CSV table of C-alpha atoms in Angstrom, one decimal:
chain,number,residue,atom,x,y,z
A,1141,MET,CA,89.2,79.4,116.3
A,1142,VAL,CA,89.2,83.1,115.6
A,1143,LEU,CA,92.3,85.1,116.5
A,1144,CYS,CA,92.4,88.6,117.9
A,1145,GLN,CA,92.1,91.5,115.5
A,1146,GLY,CA,95.5,92.9,114.7
A,1147,GLY,CA,97.2,89.7,115.5
A,1148,GLU,CA,99.4,87.6,113.3
A,1149,GLY,CA,96.7,85.2,112.5
A,1150,ASP,CA,94.5,87.6,110.6
A,1151,ALA,CA,97.0,88.3,107.8
A,1152,ALA,CA,96.2,85.2,105.7
A,1153,PRO,CA,94.2,82.0,106.2
A,1154,ALA,CA,96.0,78.7,106.2
A,1155,ALA,CA,96.6,76.9,103.0
A,1156,GLY,CA,93.6,75.3,101.5
A,1157,GLY,CA,91.2,77.6,103.4
A,1158,GLN,CA,91.3,75.3,106.5
A,1159,GLU,CA,91.4,76.6,110.0
A,1160,PRO,CA,94.8,76.2,111.8
A,1161,GLU,CA,94.9,73.4,114.3
A,1162,VAL,CA,94.1,74.4,117.9
A,1163,PRO,CA,97.3,74.3,120.0
A,1164,PRO,CA,97.3,72.2,123.2
A,1165,GLY,CA,95.5,73.9,126.0
A,1166,ARG,CA,93.3,76.0,123.7
A,1167,GLU,CA,90.4,73.6,123.2
A,1168,ASP,CA,87.3,75.5,124.3
A,1169,GLY,CA,84.5,73.5,122.7
A,1170,PRO,CA,81.6,72.3,124.6
A,1171,GLY,CA,82.9,68.8,124.8
A,1172,ALA,CA,86.5,69.7,125.8
A,1173,VAL,CA,87.6,68.2,129.1
A,1174,GLN,CA,88.8,70.8,131.5
A,1175,PRO,CA,91.2,69.8,134.4
A,1176,CYS,CA,90.0,70.6,137.9
A,1177,PRO,CA,91.8,73.5,139.5
A,1178,ALA,CA,93.7,73.0,142.7
A,1179,PRO,CA,92.1,74.2,145.8
A,1180,GLY,CA,92.7,77.9,146.3
A,1181,VAL,CA,93.8,78.5,142.7
A,1182,GLU,CA,90.3,78.7,141.2
A,1183,ALA,CA,89.5,82.1,142.7
A,1184,ALA,CA,92.9,83.6,141.9
A,1185,GLY,CA,92.9,82.3,138.3
A,1186,ALA,CA,89.2,82.8,137.5
A,1187,GLU,CA,89.7,86.3,136.2
A,1188,GLU,CA,92.7,85.3,134.1
A,1189,ARG,CA,90.8,82.4,132.5
A,1190,ARG,CA,87.9,84.6,131.5
A,1191,ALA,CA,87.7,85.3,127.8
A,1192,CYS,CA,85.8,87.5,125.4
A,1193,GLY,CA,83.9,86.3,122.4
A,1194,CYS,CA,86.4,87.5,119.8
A,1195,CYS,CA,89.2,85.5,121.2
A,1196,SER,CA,87.6,82.1,121.9
A,1197,GLY,CA,89.2,81.2,125.1
A,1198,MET,CA,92.3,83.4,125.2
A,1199,SER,CA,93.0,84.8,128.7
A,1200,TRP,CA,92.5,88.5,129.4
A,1201,PRO,CA,96.2,89.5,129.4
A,1202,PHE,CA,96.3,88.4,125.7
A,1203,CYS,CA,92.8,89.4,124.8
A,1204,CYS,CA,91.9,92.3,122.5
A,1205,GLU,CA,89.1,93.2,124.9
A,1206,ALA,CA,91.1,93.1,128.1
A,1207,PRO,CA,90.6,96.1,130.4
A,1208,GLY,CA,93.1,98.8,129.8
A,1209,ALA,CA,94.5,97.0,126.7
A,1210,LYS,CA,95.1,99.4,123.8
A,1211,LYS,CA,94.0,98.3,120.3
A,1212,LYS,CA,96.5,98.7,117.5
A,1213,ALA,CA,94.9,101.6,115.6
A,1214,ALA,CA,95.3,101.7,111.8
A,1215,CYS,CA,97.5,104.5,110.5
A,1216,PRO,CA,95.1,107.0,108.9
A,1217,GLY,CA,96.0,107.7,105.2
A,1218,LEU,CA,98.4,104.8,105.0
A,1219,GLY,CA,96.6,103.3,102.0
A,1220,LEU,CA,96.8,106.7,100.2
A,1221,PHE,CA,100.5,107.0,101.0
A,1222,TYR,CA,101.1,103.5,99.5
A,1223,THR,CA,99.2,104.7,96.4
A,1224,ILE,CA,101.5,107.8,96.0
A,1225,LEU,CA,104.6,105.7,96.6
A,1226,SER,CA,103.3,103.2,93.9
A,1227,ALA,CA,102.7,106.0,91.5
A,1228,PHE,CA,106.2,107.4,92.1
A,1229,LEU,CA,107.9,104.0,91.6
A,1230,PHE,CA,105.9,103.5,88.3
A,1231,SER,CA,106.9,106.9,87.1
A,1232,VAL,CA,110.6,106.4,87.9
A,1233,ALA,CA,110.5,103.1,86.0
A,1234,SER,CA,109.0,104.9,83.0
A,1235,LEU,CA,111.8,107.5,83.2
A,1236,PHE,CA,114.5,104.7,83.2
A,1237,LEU,CA,112.7,103.2,80.2
A,1238,LYS,CA,113.1,106.6,78.4
A,1239,LYS,CA,116.8,106.6,79.2
A,1240,ILE,CA,117.4,103.2,77.7
A,1241,GLU,CA,118.9,103.6,74.2
A,1242,ASP,CA,119.6,100.2,72.5
A,1243,VAL,CA,116.9,97.9,73.9
A,1244,HIS,CA,113.6,97.3,72.2
A,1245,SER,CA,110.4,97.7,74.2
A,1246,VAL,CA,109.5,94.1,73.7
A,1247,GLU,CA,112.8,93.0,75.3
A,1248,VAL,CA,112.2,95.3,78.2
A,1249,SER,CA,108.8,93.7,78.7
A,1250,ALA,CA,110.4,90.3,78.7
A,1251,PHE,CA,112.8,91.3,81.5
A,1252,ARG,CA,109.8,92.7,83.4
A,1253,CYS,CA,108.0,89.3,83.0
A,1254,VAL,CA,111.0,87.4,84.4
A,1255,PHE,CA,110.9,89.6,87.5
A,1256,GLN,CA,107.2,89.0,87.9
A,1257,MET,CA,107.7,85.2,87.7
A,1258,ALA,CA,110.5,85.2,90.2
A,1259,PHE,CA,108.2,87.0,92.7
A,1260,VAL,CA,105.0,85.1,92.1
A,1261,LEU,CA,106.5,81.5,92.0
A,1262,PRO,CA,107.2,81.3,95.8
A,1263,GLY,CA,103.7,82.6,96.4
A,1264,LEU,CA,102.1,79.9,94.2
A,1265,ILE,CA,104.0,77.2,96.1
A,1266,TYR,CA,103.2,78.6,99.5
A,1267,TYR,CA,99.4,79.0,98.9
A,1268,LYS,CA,99.3,75.7,96.9
A,1269,THR,CA,97.2,77.2,94.1
A,1270,GLY,CA,98.7,75.1,91.3
A,1271,PHE,CA,100.0,76.6,88.1
A,1272,LEU,CA,96.9,76.2,85.8
A,1273,GLY,CA,93.9,77.2,88.0
A,1274,PRO,CA,90.4,75.9,87.9
A,1275,LYS,CA,89.3,74.2,84.7
A,1276,GLY,CA,86.4,76.6,84.1
A,1277,LYS,CA,88.6,79.7,84.6
A,1278,ARG,CA,91.6,78.8,82.5
A,1279,ILE,CA,90.4,80.4,79.3
A,1280,PHE,CA,89.7,83.7,81.2
A,1281,LEU,CA,93.2,83.5,82.8
A,1282,PHE,CA,94.7,83.0,79.4
A,1283,PHE,CA,93.1,86.1,77.9
A,1284,ARG,CA,93.9,88.0,81.0
A,1285,GLY,CA,97.6,87.1,80.6
A,1286,PHE,CA,97.5,87.8,76.8
A,1287,LEU,CA,95.8,91.1,77.0
A,1288,GLY,CA,97.7,92.2,80.1
A,1289,SER,CA,101.1,91.5,78.6
A,1290,THR,CA,100.0,93.1,75.3
A,1291,ALA,CA,99.1,96.3,77.2
A,1292,MET,CA,102.5,96.3,78.8
A,1293,VAL,CA,104.4,95.9,75.5
A,1294,LEU,CA,102.3,98.7,73.8
A,1295,LEU,CA,102.7,101.0,76.7
A,1296,TYR,CA,106.5,100.5,76.8
A,1297,TYR,CA,106.6,101.3,73.1
A,1298,ALA,CA,104.6,104.4,73.6
A,1299,TYR,CA,107.0,105.5,76.3
A,1300,GLN,CA,109.9,105.2,74.0
A,1301,VAL,CA,108.6,107.1,71.0
A,1302,MET,CA,106.5,109.9,72.6
A,1303,PRO,CA,106.8,112.3,75.6
A,1304,LEU,CA,106.6,110.6,78.9
A,1305,ALA,CA,103.8,112.8,80.2
A,1306,ASP,CA,101.7,112.3,77.1
A,1307,ALA,CA,101.8,108.5,77.2
A,1308,THR,CA,101.1,108.5,80.9
A,1309,VAL,CA,98.0,110.7,80.5
A,1310,ILE,CA,96.5,108.6,77.8
A,1311,THR,CA,96.8,105.5,80.0
A,1312,PHE,CA,94.5,107.2,82.5
A,1313,THR,CA,91.6,106.9,80.2
A,1314,SER,CA,91.4,103.3,81.3
A,1315,PRO,CA,88.6,103.7,83.8
A,1316,VAL,CA,86.4,105.2,81.1
A,1317,PHE,CA,87.0,102.4,78.7
A,1318,THR,CA,86.5,99.9,81.5
A,1319,SER,CA,83.0,101.3,82.2
A,1320,LEU,CA,82.2,101.1,78.5
A,1321,LEU,CA,83.4,97.5,78.1
A,1322,ALA,CA,81.7,96.4,81.3
A,1323,CYS,CA,78.5,97.8,80.0
A,1324,ILE,CA,78.9,95.7,76.7
A,1325,PHE,CA,80.1,92.4,78.2
A,1326,LEU,CA,79.0,92.4,81.8
A,1327,LYS,CA,75.7,94.3,81.3
A,1328,GLU,CA,76.7,96.9,83.9
A,1329,LYS,CA,74.8,100.2,83.9
A,1330,TYR,CA,76.2,103.0,81.7
A,1331,SER,CA,74.7,106.4,82.6
A,1332,LEU,CA,74.8,109.8,81.1
A,1333,TRP,CA,77.6,110.7,83.5
A,1334,ASP,CA,79.7,107.9,82.0
A,1335,VAL,CA,79.0,109.4,78.5
A,1336,LEU,CA,80.2,112.8,79.7
A,1337,PHE,CA,83.4,111.3,81.2
A,1338,THR,CA,84.0,109.4,78.0
A,1339,LEU,CA,83.7,112.7,76.0
A,1340,PHE,CA,86.2,114.3,78.4
A,1341,ALA,CA,88.7,111.4,77.9
A,1342,VAL,CA,88.4,111.5,74.1
A,1343,THR,CA,88.9,115.3,74.2
A,1344,GLY,CA,92.0,114.9,76.3
A,1345,VAL,CA,93.5,112.3,73.9
A,1346,ILE,CA,92.8,114.6,70.9
A,1347,LEU,CA,94.6,117.5,72.6
A,1348,ILE,CA,97.6,115.2,73.2
A,1349,ALA,CA,97.6,113.6,69.8
A,1350,ARG,CA,97.0,116.9,68.0
A,1351,PRO,CA,96.0,115.5,64.6
A,1352,PRO,CA,97.1,117.7,61.7
A,1353,PHE,CA,93.6,118.0,60.2
A,1354,LEU,CA,92.6,119.8,63.4
A,1355,PHE,CA,95.8,121.5,64.5
A,1356,GLY,CA,97.5,122.2,61.2
A,1357,SER,CA,100.6,120.6,59.6
A,1358,HIS,CA,103.1,122.2,62.0
A,1359,VAL,CA,102.6,120.4,65.3
A,1360,THR,CA,104.9,121.6,68.2
A,1361,GLY,CA,105.9,120.0,71.4
A,1362,ILE,CA,106.5,116.5,70.2
A,1363,GLU,CA,109.6,114.2,70.3
A,1364,GLY,CA,111.0,113.3,66.9
A,1365,SER,CA,108.7,113.1,64.0
A,1366,TYR,CA,105.0,113.4,64.1
A,1367,SER,CA,104.6,109.9,62.6
A,1368,ASP,CA,106.4,108.4,65.7
A,1369,HIS,CA,104.2,110.6,67.9
A,1370,LEU,CA,101.1,109.3,66.2
A,1371,LYS,CA,102.3,105.7,66.4
A,1372,GLY,CA,103.0,106.2,70.1
A,1373,THR,CA,99.5,107.6,70.6
A,1374,ILE,CA,97.8,104.7,68.8
A,1375,ALA,CA,100.0,102.2,70.9
A,1376,ALA,CA,99.0,104.0,74.1
A,1377,ILE,CA,95.3,103.9,73.3
A,1378,ALA,CA,95.5,100.2,72.3
A,1379,SER,CA,97.4,99.6,75.6
A,1380,THR,CA,94.6,101.3,77.5
A,1381,LEU,CA,91.9,99.2,75.8
A,1382,SER,CA,93.8,96.0,76.5
A,1383,ALA,CA,94.2,97.0,80.2
A,1384,ALA,CA,90.5,97.8,80.4
A,1385,SER,CA,89.7,94.4,78.9
A,1386,THR,CA,91.9,92.8,81.5
A,1387,ILE,CA,90.0,94.5,84.3
A,1388,VAL,CA,86.7,93.3,82.8
A,1389,ILE,CA,88.0,89.8,82.7
A,1390,LEU,CA,89.2,90.0,86.3
A,1391,ARG,CA,85.7,91.1,87.3
A,1392,LYS,CA,84.2,88.2,85.5
A,1393,VAL,CA,86.5,85.8,87.2
A,1394,GLY,CA,85.9,87.4,90.6
A,1395,LYS,CA,87.5,86.0,93.8
A,1396,SER,CA,87.4,82.4,92.5
A,1397,VAL,CA,91.0,82.6,91.4
A,1398,HIS,CA,93.9,83.7,93.6
A,1399,TYR,CA,95.5,86.9,92.5
A,1400,PHE,CA,98.9,85.3,92.4
A,1401,LEU,CA,97.7,82.9,89.8
A,1402,SER,CA,96.4,85.8,87.7
A,1403,ILE,CA,99.8,87.5,87.9
A,1404,TRP,CA,101.5,84.2,87.0
A,1405,TYR,CA,99.5,83.9,83.8
A,1406,TYR,CA,100.3,87.5,83.0
A,1407,ALA,CA,104.0,86.9,83.4
A,1408,VAL,CA,104.3,83.5,81.7
A,1409,ILE,CA,102.2,84.3,78.7
A,1410,GLY,CA,103.9,87.7,78.4
A,1411,LEU,CA,107.4,86.1,78.5
A,1412,ILE,CA,106.5,83.5,75.8
A,1413,GLY,CA,104.9,86.2,73.6
A,1414,CYS,CA,107.9,88.6,74.0
A,1415,VAL,CA,110.5,85.9,73.2
A,1416,ILE,CA,108.6,84.9,70.0
A,1417,ALA,CA,108.2,88.5,69.0
A,1418,LEU,CA,111.9,89.2,69.6
A,1419,PHE,CA,113.0,86.3,67.4
A,1420,VAL,CA,110.5,87.3,64.6
A,1421,LEU,CA,111.7,90.9,64.8
A,1422,ASN,CA,115.3,89.8,65.2
A,1423,GLU,CA,115.7,92.3,68.1
A,1424,TRP,CA,116.9,90.0,70.8
A,1425,ARG,CA,120.3,91.2,72.1
A,1426,LEU,CA,121.8,92.1,75.4
A,1427,PRO,CA,122.4,95.8,75.9
A,1428,HIS,CA,125.9,96.9,75.0
A,1429,CYS,CA,126.0,99.6,77.6
A,1430,GLY,CA,126.4,98.7,81.3
A,1431,ARG,CA,124.1,101.6,82.2
A,1432,ASP,CA,121.3,100.1,80.1
A,1433,ARG,CA,121.6,96.7,82.0
A,1434,VAL,CA,121.3,98.5,85.3
A,1435,PHE,CA,118.2,100.3,84.0
A,1436,LEU,CA,116.6,97.0,83.0
A,1437,ILE,CA,117.1,95.6,86.4
A,1438,LEU,CA,115.8,98.8,88.0
A,1439,ILE,CA,112.7,98.8,85.8
A,1440,GLY,CA,111.9,95.3,86.9
A,1441,LEU,CA,112.4,96.0,90.6
A,1442,LEU,CA,110.5,99.4,90.5
A,1443,GLY,CA,107.6,97.9,88.5
A,1444,LEU,CA,107.4,95.0,91.0
A,1445,GLY,CA,107.6,97.5,94.0
A,1446,GLY,CA,104.9,99.6,92.4
A,1447,GLN,CA,102.5,96.6,92.1
A,1448,ILE,CA,103.2,95.5,95.6
A,1449,PHE,CA,102.4,99.0,97.1
A,1450,LEU,CA,99.3,99.4,94.9
A,1451,THR,CA,98.1,96.0,96.1
A,1452,LYS,CA,98.7,96.9,99.7
A,1453,ALA,CA,96.8,100.2,99.2
A,1454,LEU,CA,93.8,98.4,97.8
A,1455,GLN,CA,93.8,96.0,100.8
A,1456,ILE,CA,93.5,98.7,103.4
A,1457,GLU,CA,91.8,101.5,101.5
A,1458,LYS,CA,88.7,101.8,99.4
A,1459,ALA,CA,89.1,101.6,95.6
A,1460,GLY,CA,87.6,105.1,95.0
A,1461,PRO,CA,90.3,107.1,96.9
A,1462,VAL,CA,93.0,104.9,95.5
A,1463,SER,CA,91.9,105.5,91.9
A,1464,ILE,CA,91.8,109.2,92.5
A,1465,MET,CA,95.2,109.3,94.2
A,1466,ARG,CA,96.7,107.3,91.3
A,1467,THR,CA,96.4,110.4,89.2
A,1468,MET,CA,99.6,111.4,90.9
A,1469,ASP,CA,101.2,109.3,88.2
A,1470,VAL,CA,100.5,112.2,85.8
A,1471,VAL,CA,102.0,114.8,88.2
A,1472,PHE,CA,105.2,112.7,88.7
A,1473,ALA,CA,105.4,112.2,84.9
A,1474,PHE,CA,105.3,115.9,84.2
A,1475,ILE,CA,107.9,116.7,86.9
A,1476,LEU,CA,110.3,113.9,85.8
A,1477,GLN,CA,109.9,114.9,82.2
A,1478,VAL,CA,110.9,118.5,82.9
A,1479,LEU,CA,113.7,117.7,85.4
A,1480,PHE,CA,115.5,114.8,83.7
A,1481,LEU,CA,114.4,114.9,80.0
A,1482,ASN,CA,114.5,118.6,79.5
A,1483,HIS,CA,111.1,118.5,77.7
A,1484,ILE,CA,108.6,121.2,78.7
A,1485,PRO,CA,105.0,120.1,78.0
A,1486,THR,CA,102.9,122.4,75.8
A,1487,TRP,CA,99.6,123.9,77.0
A,1488,TRP,CA,97.8,121.5,74.7
A,1489,THR,CA,99.3,118.6,76.7
A,1490,VAL,CA,98.4,120.3,80.0
A,1491,GLY,CA,94.8,120.8,78.8
A,1492,GLY,CA,94.6,117.2,77.7
A,1493,ALA,CA,95.9,116.0,81.0
A,1494,LEU,CA,93.3,118.0,82.9
A,1495,CYS,CA,90.5,116.6,80.8
A,1496,VAL,CA,91.7,113.0,81.3
A,1497,VAL,CA,92.3,113.4,85.0
A,1498,ALA,CA,88.9,115.0,85.4
A,1499,SER,CA,87.4,112.1,83.5
A,1500,SER,CA,89.1,109.3,85.4
A,1501,SER,CA,88.6,111.0,88.8
A,1502,GLY,CA,84.9,111.6,88.0
A,1503,THR,CA,84.5,107.9,87.1
A,1504,ALA,CA,86.2,106.8,90.3
A,1505,ILE,CA,84.2,109.1,92.5
A,1506,ARG,CA,80.9,108.0,91.0
A,1507,LYS,CA,81.7,104.3,91.3
A,1508,TRP,CA,82.9,104.9,94.9
A,1509,ARG,CA,79.7,106.6,95.9
A,1510,HIS,CA,77.7,103.9,94.2
A,1511,SER,CA,79.5,101.2,96.2
A,1512,VAL,CA,79.0,103.1,99.5
A,1513,LYS,CA,75.3,103.4,98.8
A,1514,LYS,CA,75.1,99.7,98.0
A,1515,ALA,CA,76.8,98.8,101.2
A,1516,LYS,CA,74.5,101.0,103.3
A,1517,ARG,CA,71.5,99.3,101.6
A,1518,ARG,CA,72.8,95.9,102.6
A,1519,GLU,CA,73.2,97.0,106.2
A,1520,ILE,CA,69.6,98.1,106.3
């Protein structure tokens, strides 16, 4: 039975992919036995019992094609609004991470994984996906979890040792590296446009890192020592490569694995790795300041909220516009850095940000247009 568009039934299929049972009085198959109407009732009730094809037997007062019935129109731009809200939540979480003083980035990542697990566990139980996944996909899920959690730890470290805007900008080179890795491992096409966007991204990273052999020994506009700035840059680049590898793995897996199961591997493997690393580094400790504890909780909640809104955006909007709108992360990072961290970015950072944003936006637009053309060919 197919339910009306916009109704409660189109949100998610029943567990196991089976159709829900037909309620009493809704059997409309060719072999269903229909009771004979009482005399005089057939004419009056004939119009009410008529049904359109999309509702499979639902009477006109409840039918989406009923005369005079108004369809529930989708709110235009809602997906882009969700994307902006997601970018804002991620940026505020990064700001709180900068404000934490006595907590190692690995420990912050461990707390983030705990929040992820608490959110995903009920979903796994509800959808009955299991906790290990299909046998042929477990190795991919393991590397997805390992690389995803590694990207998170490295990014948090970069946030702590270098300016917020600089680390955020470097992460936006991920689409370029994704195209390169997809060409190597998935045999996807890598055109001259992709080469150009890669050069733009590399130029942006160089302008942000400002290596002394190009910019001299006196580098301005950084936090702390240049060695920490360089370590943060390397960590941010490694985080971006790990995130790009994660996306390639998810493409390889496709829709054969529920996305809740993918997040579950990410959280579980990340938590185990973070706990082991904390004991090896001897950095495991609860924050002494009550403010830091509040910041840890807020980072987990805001990161979770950002993921939820980004997922909602991708469900109702095409990936191209969402990828372009995600560059608002950079804008929010610059604003929050100036307002709350009293750190004014240099023109080198602004130039690097423009290069990276142009690169990631160009990559997103090109792939969006390619997908639209592909969809039109299928229709023809």
